C-alpha positions as a Markdown table, in Angstrom:
| # | Residue | x | y | z |
|---|---|---|---|---|
| 1 | Unk | 5.3 | -5.3 | -5.7 |
| 2 | Unk | 5.0 | -2.7 | -2.9 |
| 3 | Unk | 2.9 | -5.2 | -0.8 |
| 4 | Unk | 5.5 | -7.9 | -1.3 |
| 5 | Unk | 8.3 | -5.5 | -0.1 |
| 6 | Unk | 6.3 | -4.6 | 3.0 |
| 7 | Unk | 5.7 | -8.3 | 3.9 |
| 8 | Unk | 9.3 | -9.2 | 3.2 |
| 9 | Unk | 10.5 | -6.3 | 5.5 |
| 10 | Unk | 8.2 | -7.5 | 8.3 |
| 11 | Unk | 9.4 | -11.1 | 7.9 |
| 12 | Unk | 13.0 | -9.9 | 8.0 |
| 13 | Unk | 12.4 | -8.1 | 11.2 |
| 14 | Unk | 10.7 | -11.1 | 12.8 |
| 15 | Unk | 13.5 | -13.4 | 11.7 |
| 16 | Unk | 16.2 | -10.8 | 12.6 |
| 17 | Unk | 17.7 | -11.4 | 9.2 |
| 18 | Unk | 18.3 | -9.8 | 5.9 |
| 19 | Unk | 15.8 | -10.6 | 3.1 |
| 20 | Unk | 16.2 | -10.8 | -0.6 |
| 21 | Unk | 13.3 | -10.2 | -2.9 |
| 22 | Unk | 12.9 | -12.5 | -5.9 |
| 23 | Unk | 10.3 | -12.6 | -8.6 |
| 24 | Unk | 7.1 | -13.5 | -6.8 |
| 25 | Unk | 8.8 | -14.2 | -3.4 |
| 26 | Unk | 11.3 | -13.6 | -0.7 |
| 27 | Unk | 14.4 | -15.5 | 0.7 |
| 28 | Unk | 15.4 | -15.0 | 4.3 |
| 29 | Unk | 19.2 | -15.0 | 4.7 |
| 30 | Unk | 19.8 | -16.6 | 8.1 |
| 31 | Unk | 22.6 | -18.7 | 9.4 |
| 32 | Unk | 23.0 | -21.0 | 12.4 |
| 33 | Unk | 26.2 | -22.3 | 14.0 |
| 34 | Unk | 26.1 | -25.8 | 15.4 |
| 35 | Unk | 28.6 | -27.5 | 17.6 |
| 36 | Unk | 28.4 | -31.2 | 16.6 |
| 37 | Unk | 29.7 | -33.9 | 18.9 |
| 38 | Unk | 30.8 | -37.1 | 17.2 |
| 39 | Unk | 32.3 | -39.7 | 19.5 |
| 40 | Unk | 35.1 | -38.0 | 21.4 |
| 41 | Unk | 35.5 | -35.1 | 19.0 |
| 42 | Unk | 33.5 | -32.1 | 18.1 |
| 43 | Unk | 33.4 | -29.5 | 15.3 |
| 44 | Unk | 31.6 | -26.3 | 14.7 |
| 45 | Unk | 29.8 | -25.5 | 11.4 |
| 46 | Unk | 27.8 | -22.6 | 10.2 |
| 47 | Unk | 24.9 | -23.5 | 8.0 |
| 48 | Unk | 22.5 | -21.4 | 5.9 |
| 49 | Unk | 18.9 | -21.9 | 6.9 |
| 50 | Unk | 16.7 | -22.2 | 3.8 |
| 51 | Unk | 13.7 | -20.0 | 4.6 |
| 52 | Unk | 11.4 | -18.4 | 1.9 |
| 53 | Unk | 7.9 | -17.5 | 0.8 |
| 54 | Unk | 6.4 | -17.4 | -2.7 |
| 55 | Unk | 3.1 | -16.7 | -4.4 |
| 56 | Unk | 1.8 | -14.0 | -2.1 |
| 57 | Unk | -2.0 | -13.9 | -2.6 |
| 58 | Unk | -4.4 | -11.0 | -2.2 |
| 59 | Unk | -5.7 | -12.4 | 1.1 |
| 60 | Unk | -2.1 | -12.2 | 2.5 |
| 61 | Unk | -1.3 | -16.0 | 2.4 |
| 62 | Unk | 1.7 | -17.4 | 0.6 |
| 63 | Unk | 3.6 | -20.7 | 0.2 |
| 64 | Unk | 6.2 | -20.7 | 3.1 |
| 65 | Unk | 9.1 | -23.1 | 3.3 |
| 66 | Unk | 11.9 | -23.6 | 5.8 |
| 67 | Unk | 14.7 | -26.1 | 6.1 |
| 68 | Unk | 16.2 | -25.9 | 9.6 |
| 69 | Unk | 19.2 | -27.8 | 10.9 |
| 70 | Unk | 19.2 | -28.8 | 14.6 |
| 71 | Unk | 21.1 | -31.0 | 17.0 |
| 72 | Unk | 19.1 | -34.1 | 17.9 |
| 73 | Unk | 18.7 | -32.9 | 21.5 |
| 74 | Unk | 17.3 | -29.6 | 20.2 |
| 75 | Unk | 14.6 | -31.1 | 18.1 |
| 76 | Unk | 12.0 | -31.9 | 20.9 |
| 77 | Unk | 12.2 | -28.3 | 22.2 |
| 78 | Unk | 12.0 | -26.8 | 18.7 |
| 79 | Unk | 9.1 | -29.0 | 17.6 |
| 80 | Unk | 7.1 | -28.4 | 20.8 |
| 81 | Unk | 7.5 | -24.6 | 20.7 |
| 82 | Unk | 6.8 | -24.5 | 16.9 |
| 83 | Unk | 3.6 | -26.5 | 17.3 |
| 84 | Unk | 2.3 | -24.9 | 20.5 |
| 85 | Unk | 2.9 | -21.3 | 19.5 |
| 86 | Unk | -0.1 | -19.0 | 20.1 |
| 87 | Unk | -0.7 | -18.7 | 16.4 |
| 88 | Unk | -2.1 | -22.1 | 15.5 |
| 89 | Unk | -0.7 | -24.1 | 12.6 |
| 90 | Unk | -2.7 | -23.8 | 9.4 |
| 91 | Unk | -4.6 | -26.8 | 8.0 |
| 92 | Unk | -2.2 | -26.8 | 5.0 |
| 93 | Unk | 1.0 | -27.7 | 6.8 |
| 94 | Unk | 3.6 | -30.3 | 6.2 |
| 95 | Unk | 6.7 | -31.4 | 8.1 |
| 96 | Unk | 9.5 | -33.9 | 7.1 |
| 97 | Unk | 12.6 | -34.9 | 9.0 |
| 98 | Unk | 15.9 | -36.2 | 7.8 |
| 99 | Unk | 18.2 | -37.2 | 10.5 |
| 100 | Unk | 21.4 | -39.0 | 11.4 |
| 101 | Unk | 23.0 | -39.4 | 14.8 |
| 102 | Unk | 24.5 | -35.9 | 14.8 |
| 103 | Unk | 22.1 | -33.6 | 13.0 |
| 104 | Unk | 18.4 | -33.3 | 12.2 |
| 105 | Unk | 17.1 | -31.5 | 9.2 |
| 106 | Unk | 13.5 | -30.3 | 9.6 |
| 107 | Unk | 11.6 | -29.3 | 6.4 |
| 108 | Unk | 8.5 | -27.2 | 7.0 |
| 109 | Unk | 5.9 | -26.0 | 4.5 |
| 110 | Unk | 2.7 | -24.1 | 5.0 |
| 111 | Unk | 0.2 | -21.9 | 3.2 |
| 112 | Unk | -0.5 | -19.0 | 5.6 |
| 113 | Unk | 0.5 | -15.4 | 6.1 |
| 114 | Unk | 4.4 | -15.2 | 5.9 |
| 115 | Unk | 4.4 | -13.0 | 9.0 |
| 116 | Unk | 2.7 | -15.8 | 11.0 |
| 117 | Unk | 5.1 | -18.5 | 9.7 |
| 118 | Unk | 8.1 | -16.2 | 10.5 |
| 119 | Unk | 6.8 | -15.3 | 13.9 |
| 120 | Unk | 6.3 | -19.0 | 14.9 |
| 121 | Unk | 9.6 | -20.1 | 13.4 |
| 122 | Unk | 11.6 | -17.3 | 15.0 |
| 123 | Unk | 10.1 | -18.0 | 18.4 |
| 124 | Unk | 11.0 | -21.7 | 18.2 |
| 125 | Unk | 14.5 | -20.9 | 17.1 |
| 126 | Unk | 14.9 | -18.4 | 19.8 |
| 127 | Unk | 13.9 | -20.9 | 22.5 |
| 128 | Unk | 16.6 | -23.4 | 21.3 |
| 129 | Unk | 19.2 | -20.7 | 21.2 |
| 130 | Unk | 18.4 | -20.0 | 24.9 |
| 131 | Unk | 19.0 | -23.6 | 25.8 |
| 132 | Unk | 22.8 | -23.1 | 25.4 |
| 133 | Unk | 23.7 | -26.7 | 25.6 |
| 134 | Unk | 20.9 | -27.7 | 28.1 |
| 135 | Unk | 18.8 | -30.7 | 27.0 |
| 136 | Unk | 15.1 | -29.9 | 26.8 |
| 137 | Unk | 12.7 | -32.4 | 28.4 |
| 138 | Unk | 9.0 | -32.2 | 27.5 |
């Protein structure tokens, strides 16, 4: 249990968020506020990002999951920075998208060290926060 607590604490620091230990895993409590433009109106909403890891193994790997909500114009920047981060993606990695004209939900899963997953994810989120309404072109 002590190892799980140490890893959870490091993940929380990397994600700049509170963490919650659960039996065999950890949930990262992180929110993101989006301003969604729909036709001539817009609205702001704060969403919980679903980020967790479970089944921490002796070798330090775990099953990592994240569901991230982005504006459509943020997705290319997020995706590029997530993929191209200096820590390479593991071979056991999956990504799914669900989108509509106003929002994109990115579902990520990997088997790797939770610290690596959190570092890569945090860096990609940080880059899109710095965009501040500017559209990213790759």
